mmCIF file of C-alpha atoms in Angstrom:
data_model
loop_
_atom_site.group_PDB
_atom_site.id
_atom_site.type_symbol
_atom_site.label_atom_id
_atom_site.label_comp_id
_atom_site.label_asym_id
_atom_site.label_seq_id
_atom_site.Cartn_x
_atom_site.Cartn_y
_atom_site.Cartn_z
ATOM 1 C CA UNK A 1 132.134 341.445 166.435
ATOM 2 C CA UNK A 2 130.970 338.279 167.820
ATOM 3 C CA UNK A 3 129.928 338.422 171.763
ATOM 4 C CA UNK A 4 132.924 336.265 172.420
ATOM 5 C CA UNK A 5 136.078 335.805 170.686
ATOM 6 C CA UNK A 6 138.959 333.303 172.554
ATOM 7 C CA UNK A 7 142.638 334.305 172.062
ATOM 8 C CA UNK A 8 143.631 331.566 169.757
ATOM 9 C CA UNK A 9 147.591 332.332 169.728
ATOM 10 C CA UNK A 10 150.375 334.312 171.132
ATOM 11 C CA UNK A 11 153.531 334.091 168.878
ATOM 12 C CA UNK A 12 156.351 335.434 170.638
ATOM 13 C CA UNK A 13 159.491 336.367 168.864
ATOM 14 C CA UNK A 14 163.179 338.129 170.610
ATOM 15 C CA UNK A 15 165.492 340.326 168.267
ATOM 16 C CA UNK A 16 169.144 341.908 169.410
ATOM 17 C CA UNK A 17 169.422 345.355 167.387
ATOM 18 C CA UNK A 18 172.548 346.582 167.476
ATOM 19 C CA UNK A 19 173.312 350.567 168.479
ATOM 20 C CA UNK A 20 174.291 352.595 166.012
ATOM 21 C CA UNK A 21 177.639 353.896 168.056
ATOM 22 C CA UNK A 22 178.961 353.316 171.416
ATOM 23 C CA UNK A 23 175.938 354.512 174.180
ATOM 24 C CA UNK A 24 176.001 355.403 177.985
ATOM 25 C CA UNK A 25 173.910 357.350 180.455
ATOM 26 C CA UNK A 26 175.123 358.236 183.916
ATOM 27 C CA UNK A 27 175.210 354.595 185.154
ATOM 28 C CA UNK A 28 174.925 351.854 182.602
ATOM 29 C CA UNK A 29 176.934 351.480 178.756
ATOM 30 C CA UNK A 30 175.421 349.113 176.293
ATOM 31 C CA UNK A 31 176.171 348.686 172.275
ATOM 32 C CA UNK A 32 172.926 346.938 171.474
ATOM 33 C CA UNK A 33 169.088 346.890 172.322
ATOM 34 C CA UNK A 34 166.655 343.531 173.150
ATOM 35 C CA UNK A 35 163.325 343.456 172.069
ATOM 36 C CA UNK A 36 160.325 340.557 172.602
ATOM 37 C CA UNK A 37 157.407 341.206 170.219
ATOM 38 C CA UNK A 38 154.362 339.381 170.624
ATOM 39 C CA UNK A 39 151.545 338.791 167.711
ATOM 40 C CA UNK A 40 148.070 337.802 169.489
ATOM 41 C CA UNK A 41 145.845 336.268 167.580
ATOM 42 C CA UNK A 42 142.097 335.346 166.920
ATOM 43 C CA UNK A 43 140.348 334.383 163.774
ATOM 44 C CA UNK A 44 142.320 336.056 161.039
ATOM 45 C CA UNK A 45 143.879 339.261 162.790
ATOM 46 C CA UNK A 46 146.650 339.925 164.877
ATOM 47 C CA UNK A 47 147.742 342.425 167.555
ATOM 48 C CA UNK A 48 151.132 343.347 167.857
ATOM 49 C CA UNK A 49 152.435 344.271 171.169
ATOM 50 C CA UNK A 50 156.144 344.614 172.592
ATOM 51 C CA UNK A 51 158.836 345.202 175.356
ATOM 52 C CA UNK A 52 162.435 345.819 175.142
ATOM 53 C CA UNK A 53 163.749 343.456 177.670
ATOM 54 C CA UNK A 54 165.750 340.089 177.421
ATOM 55 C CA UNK A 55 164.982 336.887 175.464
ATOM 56 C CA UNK A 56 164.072 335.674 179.090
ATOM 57 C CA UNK A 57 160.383 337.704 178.670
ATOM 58 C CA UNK A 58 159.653 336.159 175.895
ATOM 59 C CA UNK A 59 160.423 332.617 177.723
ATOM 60 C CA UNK A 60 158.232 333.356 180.680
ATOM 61 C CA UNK A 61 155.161 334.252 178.257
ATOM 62 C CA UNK A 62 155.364 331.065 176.511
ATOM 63 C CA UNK A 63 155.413 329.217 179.782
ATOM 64 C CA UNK A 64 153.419 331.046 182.157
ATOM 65 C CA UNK A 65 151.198 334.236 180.209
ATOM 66 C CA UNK A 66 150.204 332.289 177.171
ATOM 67 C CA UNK A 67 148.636 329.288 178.846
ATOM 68 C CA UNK A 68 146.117 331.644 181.536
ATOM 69 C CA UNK A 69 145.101 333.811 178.460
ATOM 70 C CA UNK A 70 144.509 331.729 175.628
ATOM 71 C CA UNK A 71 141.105 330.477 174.876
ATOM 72 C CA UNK A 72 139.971 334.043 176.959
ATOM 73 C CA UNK A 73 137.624 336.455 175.641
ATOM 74 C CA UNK A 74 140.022 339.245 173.524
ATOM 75 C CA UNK A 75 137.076 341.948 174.872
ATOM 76 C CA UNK A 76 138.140 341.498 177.985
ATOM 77 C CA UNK A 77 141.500 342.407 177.890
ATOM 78 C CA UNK A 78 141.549 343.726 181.599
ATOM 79 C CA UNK A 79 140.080 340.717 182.775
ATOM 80 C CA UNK A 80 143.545 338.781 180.597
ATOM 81 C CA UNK A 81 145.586 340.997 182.180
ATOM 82 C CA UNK A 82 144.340 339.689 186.177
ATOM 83 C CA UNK A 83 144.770 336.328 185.046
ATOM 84 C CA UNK A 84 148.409 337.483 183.747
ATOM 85 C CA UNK A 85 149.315 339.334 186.995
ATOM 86 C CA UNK A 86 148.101 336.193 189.033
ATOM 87 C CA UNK A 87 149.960 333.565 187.043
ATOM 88 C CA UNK A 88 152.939 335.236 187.929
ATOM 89 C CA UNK A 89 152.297 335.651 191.655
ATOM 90 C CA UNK A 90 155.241 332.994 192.836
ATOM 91 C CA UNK A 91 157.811 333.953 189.721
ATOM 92 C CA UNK A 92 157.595 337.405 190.898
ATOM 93 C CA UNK A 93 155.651 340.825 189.648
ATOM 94 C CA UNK A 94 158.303 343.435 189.176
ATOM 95 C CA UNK A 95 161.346 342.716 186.465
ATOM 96 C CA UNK A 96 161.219 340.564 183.682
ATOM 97 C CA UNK A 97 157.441 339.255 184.902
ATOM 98 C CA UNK A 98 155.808 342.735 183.943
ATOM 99 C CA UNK A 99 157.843 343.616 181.003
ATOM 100 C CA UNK A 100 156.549 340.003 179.799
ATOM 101 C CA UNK A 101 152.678 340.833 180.363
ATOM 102 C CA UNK A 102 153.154 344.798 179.010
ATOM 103 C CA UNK A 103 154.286 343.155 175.822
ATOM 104 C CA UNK A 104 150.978 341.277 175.852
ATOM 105 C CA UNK A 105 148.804 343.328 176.852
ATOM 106 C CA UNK A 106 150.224 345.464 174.381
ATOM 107 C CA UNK A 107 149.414 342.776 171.622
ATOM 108 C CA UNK A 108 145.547 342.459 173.031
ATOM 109 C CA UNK A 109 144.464 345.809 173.341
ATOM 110 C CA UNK A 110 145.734 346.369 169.485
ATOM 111 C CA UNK A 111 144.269 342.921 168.817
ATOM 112 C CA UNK A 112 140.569 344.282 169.817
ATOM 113 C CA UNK A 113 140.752 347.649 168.131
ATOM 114 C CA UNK A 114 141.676 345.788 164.934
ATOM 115 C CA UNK A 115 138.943 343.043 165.285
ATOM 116 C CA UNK A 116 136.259 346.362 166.039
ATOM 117 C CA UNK A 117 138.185 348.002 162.798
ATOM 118 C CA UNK A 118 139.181 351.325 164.887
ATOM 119 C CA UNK A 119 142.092 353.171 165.750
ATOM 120 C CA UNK A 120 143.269 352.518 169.024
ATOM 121 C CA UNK A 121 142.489 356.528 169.761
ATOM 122 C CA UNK A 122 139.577 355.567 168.666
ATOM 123 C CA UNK A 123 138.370 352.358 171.031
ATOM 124 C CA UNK A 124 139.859 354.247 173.893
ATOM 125 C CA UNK A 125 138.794 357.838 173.282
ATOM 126 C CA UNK A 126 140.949 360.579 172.958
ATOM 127 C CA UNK A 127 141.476 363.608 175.569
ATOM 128 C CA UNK A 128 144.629 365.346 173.185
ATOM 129 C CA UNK A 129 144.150 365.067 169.928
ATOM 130 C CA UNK A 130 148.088 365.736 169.098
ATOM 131 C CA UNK A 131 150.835 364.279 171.578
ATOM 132 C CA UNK A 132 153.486 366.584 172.083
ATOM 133 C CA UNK A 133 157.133 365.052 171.894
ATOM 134 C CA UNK A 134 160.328 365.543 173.215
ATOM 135 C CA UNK A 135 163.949 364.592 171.847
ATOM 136 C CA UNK A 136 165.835 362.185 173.973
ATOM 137 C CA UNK A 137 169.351 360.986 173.344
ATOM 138 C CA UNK A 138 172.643 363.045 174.208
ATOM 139 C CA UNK A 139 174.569 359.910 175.487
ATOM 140 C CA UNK A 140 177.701 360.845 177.687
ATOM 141 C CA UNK A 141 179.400 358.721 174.569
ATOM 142 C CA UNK A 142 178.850 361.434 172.230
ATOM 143 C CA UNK A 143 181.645 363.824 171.305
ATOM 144 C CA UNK A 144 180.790 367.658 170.806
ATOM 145 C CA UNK A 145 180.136 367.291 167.002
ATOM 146 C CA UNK A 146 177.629 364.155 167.275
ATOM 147 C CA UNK A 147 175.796 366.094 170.483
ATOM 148 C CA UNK A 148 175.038 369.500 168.306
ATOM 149 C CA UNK A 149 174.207 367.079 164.986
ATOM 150 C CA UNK A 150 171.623 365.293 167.076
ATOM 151 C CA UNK A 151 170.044 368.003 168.926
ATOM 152 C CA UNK A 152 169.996 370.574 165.283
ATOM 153 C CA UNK A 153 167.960 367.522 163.966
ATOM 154 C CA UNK A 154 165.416 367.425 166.478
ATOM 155 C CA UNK A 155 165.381 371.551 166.857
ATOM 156 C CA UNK A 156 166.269 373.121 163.711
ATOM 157 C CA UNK A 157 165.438 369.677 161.467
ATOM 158 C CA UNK A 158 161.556 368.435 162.932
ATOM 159 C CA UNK A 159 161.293 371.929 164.907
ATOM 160 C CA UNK A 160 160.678 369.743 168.347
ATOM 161 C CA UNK A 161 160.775 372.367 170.891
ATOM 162 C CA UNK A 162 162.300 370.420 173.254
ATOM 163 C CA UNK A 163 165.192 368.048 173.791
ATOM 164 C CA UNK A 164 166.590 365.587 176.659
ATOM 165 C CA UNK A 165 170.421 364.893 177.018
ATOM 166 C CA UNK A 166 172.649 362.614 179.409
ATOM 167 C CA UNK A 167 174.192 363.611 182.567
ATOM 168 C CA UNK A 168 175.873 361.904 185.131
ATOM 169 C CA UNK A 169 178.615 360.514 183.308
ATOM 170 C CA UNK A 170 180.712 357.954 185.474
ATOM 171 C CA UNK A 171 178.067 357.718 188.492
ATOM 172 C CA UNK A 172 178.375 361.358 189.083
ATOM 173 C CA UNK A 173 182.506 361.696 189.164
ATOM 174 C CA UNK A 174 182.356 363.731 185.857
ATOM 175 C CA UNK A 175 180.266 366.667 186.835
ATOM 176 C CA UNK A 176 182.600 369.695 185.489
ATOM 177 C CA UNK A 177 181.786 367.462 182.116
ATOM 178 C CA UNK A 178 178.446 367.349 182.525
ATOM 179 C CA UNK A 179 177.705 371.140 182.846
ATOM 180 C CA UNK A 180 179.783 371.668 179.981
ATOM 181 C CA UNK A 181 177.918 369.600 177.875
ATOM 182 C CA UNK A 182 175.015 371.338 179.098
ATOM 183 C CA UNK A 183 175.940 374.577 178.180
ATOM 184 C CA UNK A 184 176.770 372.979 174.843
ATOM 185 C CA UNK A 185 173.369 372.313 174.745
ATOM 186 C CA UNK A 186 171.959 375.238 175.222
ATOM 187 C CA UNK A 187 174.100 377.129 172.921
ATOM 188 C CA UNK A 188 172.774 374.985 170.116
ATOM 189 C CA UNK A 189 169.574 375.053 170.627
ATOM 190 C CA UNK A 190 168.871 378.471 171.712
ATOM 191 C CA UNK A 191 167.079 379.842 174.055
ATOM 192 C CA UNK A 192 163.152 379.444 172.994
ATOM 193 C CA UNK A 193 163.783 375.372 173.141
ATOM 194 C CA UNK A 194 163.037 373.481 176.626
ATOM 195 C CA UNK A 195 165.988 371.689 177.732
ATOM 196 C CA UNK A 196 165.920 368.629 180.462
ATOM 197 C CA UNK A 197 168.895 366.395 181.750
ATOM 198 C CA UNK A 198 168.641 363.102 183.009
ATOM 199 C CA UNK A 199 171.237 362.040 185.608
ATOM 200 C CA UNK A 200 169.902 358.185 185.435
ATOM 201 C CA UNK A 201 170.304 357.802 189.554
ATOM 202 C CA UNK A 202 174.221 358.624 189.510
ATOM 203 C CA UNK A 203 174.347 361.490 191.713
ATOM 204 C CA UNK A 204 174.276 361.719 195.989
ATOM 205 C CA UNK A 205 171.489 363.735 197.215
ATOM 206 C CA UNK A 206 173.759 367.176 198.151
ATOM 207 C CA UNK A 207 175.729 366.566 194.711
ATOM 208 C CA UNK A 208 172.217 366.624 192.386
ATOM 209 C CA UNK A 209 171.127 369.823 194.409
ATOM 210 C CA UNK A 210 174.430 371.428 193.845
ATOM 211 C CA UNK A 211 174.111 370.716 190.230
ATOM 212 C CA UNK A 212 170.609 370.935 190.014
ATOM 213 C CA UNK A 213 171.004 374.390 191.252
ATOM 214 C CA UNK A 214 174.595 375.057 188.437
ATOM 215 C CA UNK A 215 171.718 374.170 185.804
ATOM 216 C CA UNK A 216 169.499 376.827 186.191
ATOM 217 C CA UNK A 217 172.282 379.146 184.617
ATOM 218 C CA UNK A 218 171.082 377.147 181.276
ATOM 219 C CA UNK A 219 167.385 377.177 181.899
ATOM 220 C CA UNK A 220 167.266 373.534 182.302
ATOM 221 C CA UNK A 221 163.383 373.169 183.439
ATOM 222 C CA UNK A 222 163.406 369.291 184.188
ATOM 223 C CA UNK A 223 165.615 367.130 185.893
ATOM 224 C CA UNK A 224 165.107 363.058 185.168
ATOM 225 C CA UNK A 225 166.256 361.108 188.347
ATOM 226 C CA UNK A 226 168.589 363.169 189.626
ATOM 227 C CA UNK A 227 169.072 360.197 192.718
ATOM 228 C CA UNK A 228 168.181 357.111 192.348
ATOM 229 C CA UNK A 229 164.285 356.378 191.993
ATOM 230 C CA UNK A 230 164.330 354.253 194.849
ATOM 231 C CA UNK A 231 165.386 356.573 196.865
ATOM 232 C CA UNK A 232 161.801 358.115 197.053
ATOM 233 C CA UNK A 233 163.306 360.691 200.475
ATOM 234 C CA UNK A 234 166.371 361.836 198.438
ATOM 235 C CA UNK A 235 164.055 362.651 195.383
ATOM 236 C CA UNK A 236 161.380 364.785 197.475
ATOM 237 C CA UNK A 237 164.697 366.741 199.311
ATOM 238 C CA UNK A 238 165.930 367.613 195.089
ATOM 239 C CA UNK A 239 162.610 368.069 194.252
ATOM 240 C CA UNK A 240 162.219 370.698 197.437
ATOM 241 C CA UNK A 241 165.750 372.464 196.830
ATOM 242 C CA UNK A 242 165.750 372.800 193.165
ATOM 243 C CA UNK A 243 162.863 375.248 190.831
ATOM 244 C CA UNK A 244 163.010 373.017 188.040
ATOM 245 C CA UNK A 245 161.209 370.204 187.852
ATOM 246 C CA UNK A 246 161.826 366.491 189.226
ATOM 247 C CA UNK A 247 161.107 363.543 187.276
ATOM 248 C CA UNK A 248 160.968 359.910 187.887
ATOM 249 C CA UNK A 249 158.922 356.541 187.257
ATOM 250 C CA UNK A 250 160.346 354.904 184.338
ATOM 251 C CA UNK A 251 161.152 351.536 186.679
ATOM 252 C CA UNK A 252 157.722 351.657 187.501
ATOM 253 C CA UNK A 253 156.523 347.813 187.264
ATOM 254 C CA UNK A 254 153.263 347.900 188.760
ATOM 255 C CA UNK A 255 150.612 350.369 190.526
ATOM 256 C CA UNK A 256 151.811 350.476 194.048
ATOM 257 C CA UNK A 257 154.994 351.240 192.639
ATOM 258 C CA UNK A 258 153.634 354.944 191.551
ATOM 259 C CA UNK A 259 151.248 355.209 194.578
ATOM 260 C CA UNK A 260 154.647 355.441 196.599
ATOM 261 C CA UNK A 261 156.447 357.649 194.727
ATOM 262 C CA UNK A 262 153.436 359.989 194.100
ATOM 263 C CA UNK A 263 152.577 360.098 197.787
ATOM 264 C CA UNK A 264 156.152 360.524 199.140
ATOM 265 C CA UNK A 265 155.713 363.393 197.255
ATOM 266 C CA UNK A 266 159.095 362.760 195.146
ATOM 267 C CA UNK A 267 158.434 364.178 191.877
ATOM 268 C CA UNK A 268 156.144 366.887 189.616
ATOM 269 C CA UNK A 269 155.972 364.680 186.687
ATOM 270 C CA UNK A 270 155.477 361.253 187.057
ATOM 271 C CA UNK A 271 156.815 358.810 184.498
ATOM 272 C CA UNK A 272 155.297 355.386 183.354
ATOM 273 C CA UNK A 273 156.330 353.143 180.950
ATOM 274 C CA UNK A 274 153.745 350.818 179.066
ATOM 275 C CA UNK A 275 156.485 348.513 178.223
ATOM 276 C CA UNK A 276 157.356 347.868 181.468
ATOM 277 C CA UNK A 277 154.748 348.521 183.909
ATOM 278 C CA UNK A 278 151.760 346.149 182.886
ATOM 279 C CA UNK A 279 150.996 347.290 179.340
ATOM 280 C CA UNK A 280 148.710 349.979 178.232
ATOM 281 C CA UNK A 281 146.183 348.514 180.833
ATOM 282 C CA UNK A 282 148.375 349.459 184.138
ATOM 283 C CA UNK A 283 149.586 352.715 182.263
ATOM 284 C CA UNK A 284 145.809 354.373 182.593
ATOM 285 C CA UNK A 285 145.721 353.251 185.978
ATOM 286 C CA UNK A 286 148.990 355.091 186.652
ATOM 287 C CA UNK A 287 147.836 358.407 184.772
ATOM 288 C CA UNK A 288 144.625 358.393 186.783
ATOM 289 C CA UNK A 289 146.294 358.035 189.851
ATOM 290 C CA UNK A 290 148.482 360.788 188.838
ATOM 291 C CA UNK A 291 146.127 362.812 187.642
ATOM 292 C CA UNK A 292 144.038 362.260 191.714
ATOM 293 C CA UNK A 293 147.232 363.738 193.429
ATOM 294 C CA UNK A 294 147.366 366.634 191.030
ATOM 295 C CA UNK A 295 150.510 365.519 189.197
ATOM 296 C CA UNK A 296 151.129 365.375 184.747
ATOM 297 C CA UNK A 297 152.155 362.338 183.449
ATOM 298 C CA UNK A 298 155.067 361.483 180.652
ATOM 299 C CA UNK A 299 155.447 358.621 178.728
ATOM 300 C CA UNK A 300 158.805 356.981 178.875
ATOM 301 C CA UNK A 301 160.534 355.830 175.938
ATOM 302 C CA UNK A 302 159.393 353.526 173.235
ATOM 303 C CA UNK A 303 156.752 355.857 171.582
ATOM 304 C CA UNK A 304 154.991 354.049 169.564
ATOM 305 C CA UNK A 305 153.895 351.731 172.219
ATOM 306 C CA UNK A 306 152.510 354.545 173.882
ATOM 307 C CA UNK A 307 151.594 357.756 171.235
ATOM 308 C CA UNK A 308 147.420 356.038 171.373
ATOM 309 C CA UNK A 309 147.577 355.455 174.936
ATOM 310 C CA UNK A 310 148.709 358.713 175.588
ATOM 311 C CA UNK A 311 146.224 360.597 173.084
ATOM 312 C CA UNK A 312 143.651 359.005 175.968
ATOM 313 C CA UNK A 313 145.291 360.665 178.921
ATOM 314 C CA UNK A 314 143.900 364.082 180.037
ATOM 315 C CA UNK A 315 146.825 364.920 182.224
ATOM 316 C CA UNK A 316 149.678 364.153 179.598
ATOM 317 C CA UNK A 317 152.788 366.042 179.436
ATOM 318 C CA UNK A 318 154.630 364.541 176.621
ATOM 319 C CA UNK A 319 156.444 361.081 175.028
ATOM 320 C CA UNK A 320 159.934 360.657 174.854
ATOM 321 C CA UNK A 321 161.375 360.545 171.323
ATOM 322 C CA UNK A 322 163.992 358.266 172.355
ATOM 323 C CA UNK A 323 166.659 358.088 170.030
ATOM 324 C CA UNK A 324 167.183 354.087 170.661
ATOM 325 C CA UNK A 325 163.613 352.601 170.069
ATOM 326 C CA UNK A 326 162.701 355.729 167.307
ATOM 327 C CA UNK A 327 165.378 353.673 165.121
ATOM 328 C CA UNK A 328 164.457 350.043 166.122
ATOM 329 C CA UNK A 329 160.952 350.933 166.091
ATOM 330 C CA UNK A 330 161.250 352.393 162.370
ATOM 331 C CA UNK A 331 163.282 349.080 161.580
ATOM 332 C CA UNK A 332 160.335 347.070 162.781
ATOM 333 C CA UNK A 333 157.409 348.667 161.458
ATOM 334 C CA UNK A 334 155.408 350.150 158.714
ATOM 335 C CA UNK A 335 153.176 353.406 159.664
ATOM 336 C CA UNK A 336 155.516 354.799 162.124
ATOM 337 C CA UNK A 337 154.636 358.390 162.974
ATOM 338 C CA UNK A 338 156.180 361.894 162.184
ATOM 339 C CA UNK A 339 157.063 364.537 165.046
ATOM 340 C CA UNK A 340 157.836 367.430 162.891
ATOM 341 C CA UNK A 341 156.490 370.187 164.814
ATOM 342 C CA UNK A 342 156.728 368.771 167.759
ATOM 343 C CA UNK A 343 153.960 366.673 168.069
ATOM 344 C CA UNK A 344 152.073 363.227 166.619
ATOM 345 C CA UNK A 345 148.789 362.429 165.569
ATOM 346 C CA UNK A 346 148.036 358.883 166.346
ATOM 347 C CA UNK A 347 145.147 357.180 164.419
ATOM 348 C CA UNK A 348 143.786 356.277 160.828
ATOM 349 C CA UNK A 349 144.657 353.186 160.340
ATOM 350 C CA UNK A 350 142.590 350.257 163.016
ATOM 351 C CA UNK A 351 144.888 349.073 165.760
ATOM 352 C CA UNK A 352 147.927 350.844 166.593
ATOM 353 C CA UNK A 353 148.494 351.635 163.260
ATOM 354 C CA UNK A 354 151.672 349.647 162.665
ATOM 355 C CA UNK A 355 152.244 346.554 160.450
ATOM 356 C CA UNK A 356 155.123 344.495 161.580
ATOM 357 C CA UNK A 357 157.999 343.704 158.774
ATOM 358 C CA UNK A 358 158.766 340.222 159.347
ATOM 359 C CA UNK A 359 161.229 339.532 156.985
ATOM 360 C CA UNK A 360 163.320 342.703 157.449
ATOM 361 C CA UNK A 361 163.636 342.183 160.890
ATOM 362 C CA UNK A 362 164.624 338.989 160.640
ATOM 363 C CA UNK A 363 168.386 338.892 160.267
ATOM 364 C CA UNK A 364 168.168 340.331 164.063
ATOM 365 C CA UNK A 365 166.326 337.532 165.263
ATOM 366 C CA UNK A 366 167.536 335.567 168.664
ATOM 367 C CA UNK A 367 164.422 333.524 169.457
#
């Protein structure tokens, strides 16, 4: 590879996909998913990167991202990403801002591994050679029947040993629900599997200890914002009451975010988002300050974004299978991997492995 190669093009595309039924999590409904891909290119290849987050990202990287980066060395992708985080200083880092430059920085660092003709694992180094996985869907939406199809798949179908569903239906006034559906859950997928809830922020702090502490009955070993993950005091008090484990991060949208939540000492697994937080750049950052305070890391949501990334990280817990962006992300690429078994085994193929399908996807297409 020549000593320096300039960024030539961003193309940025948005796309509205559609749910496949009526979704919900203990504080937010929606019936369809946003996603802003960018393609960065220089001399004949491209780098795919992406967010899901409103047309609006993909606005603010045409006006403000593409302009600092272009015409910069694609090497130097963490020096692209300063200039990124800069050129945003007056719109605003957290929000739409960082979703905009993880979607780029995204595109760049699978835009260098492809120009040096390696896997991503590769260019980065790996520390776990096979990413363990975890099923995540269980919407309060789903009726009995569509719960146990969805969590058999994952179990008995790919053998995942572990599986994430929904609580907190209604902001936390449907709690006798949501320990039903728990037990559910545990009925169907035994007793070997590791089961975790995710209360999405709806509950008070005495209501998530109280069932926090109903949950153990099921051998629920991981509890995903049972407060609200700003409320950094009420998630060290559940985290202090409760023996299974606390989990938060995944509105993480920059590095001093996780600094406070890891030193207010508010959960045992930290969660980080490359689609969100700066890219796989600021998601390192975030492991390796995780891994200085003595905490695991897990990947949240869109995996494919984040299975190389994650092969790199010695303190890795898992990626979230999440049901959502497993479909779209299946819709909008070739070379999508396979969790069967419970784990996947990023690399082969230079870049992140996927080749975007341009005219499938297109019939979703908003901007």
């Amino acid at each position: 590879m020549k000593p320096e190669l300039p960024l030539e093009q961003l193309v940025v595309s948005a796309y509205t996909v559609p749910a496949d039924g009526p979704e919900a999590d203990g504080t937010l409904a929606w019936d369809a998913t946003n996603v802003v891909v960018v393609e960065a290119r220089a001399e004949a290849a491209y780098g795919t990167g992406w967010t899901y987050a409103p047309a609006a990202a993909g606005a603010l990287i045409v006006e403000q991202l593409a302009p600092v980066v272009r015409g910069g060395d694609v090497v130097d992708v963490p020096a692209l990403h300063g200039r990124m985080c800069r050129a945003v200083r007056d719109a605003g880092r957290p929000g739409i801002a960082s979703c905009a430059i993880s979607a780029v920085d995204l595109a760049l660092w699978d835009l260098k591994a492809r120009l040096l003709d390696l896997p991503l694992t590769r260019l980065l180094g790996v520390a776990v050679k096979r990413v363990p996985v975890y099923g995540s869907g269980g919407f309060t939406t789903y009726h009995e029947t569509h719960l146990a199809s969805q969590l058999n798949g994952w179990v008995h179908g790919q053998r995942i040993p572990r599986v994430k569903i929904r609580i907190g239906e209604a902001w936390g006034r449907a709690a006798p629900r949501d320990l039903r559906r728990v037990r559910q859950a545990r009925e169907v997928i035994g007793k070997r599997t590791e089961l975790y809830v995710d209360a999405n922020g709806a509950y008070t702090r005495k209501q998530a200890v109280r069932v926090g502490r109903a949950l153990t009955e099921y051998g629920v070993g991981w509890f995903e914002e049972p407060v609200s993950s700003d409320d950094l005091t009420g998630l060290r008090l559940v985290r202090d009451a409760l023996v299974c484990d606390v989990a938060a991060g995944e509105y993480g949208y920059d590095l001093p975010y996780f600094a406070r939540m890891v030193c207010a000492g508010a959960v045992d697994c930290l969660q980080v988002d490359a689609t969100r937080c700066g890219g796989l750049t600021e998601f390192l950052r975030a492991a390796a300050l995780a891994q200085a305070h003595g905490l695991e890391v897990s990947a949240h949501g869109s995996p494919h974004a984040h299975a190389h990334g994650a092969a790199a990280v010695p303190n890795l817990r898992h990626i979230e299978w999440f049901h959502d962006h497993v479909r779209i992300e299946a819709m909008f690429f070739d070379g999508v991997l396979d969790p069967t078994g419970g784990t996947v085994t990023p690399g082969g193929s230079p870049g992140n492995g996927l080749l975007l399908r341009h005219a499938d996807i297109e019939p979703y297409r908003t901007a």
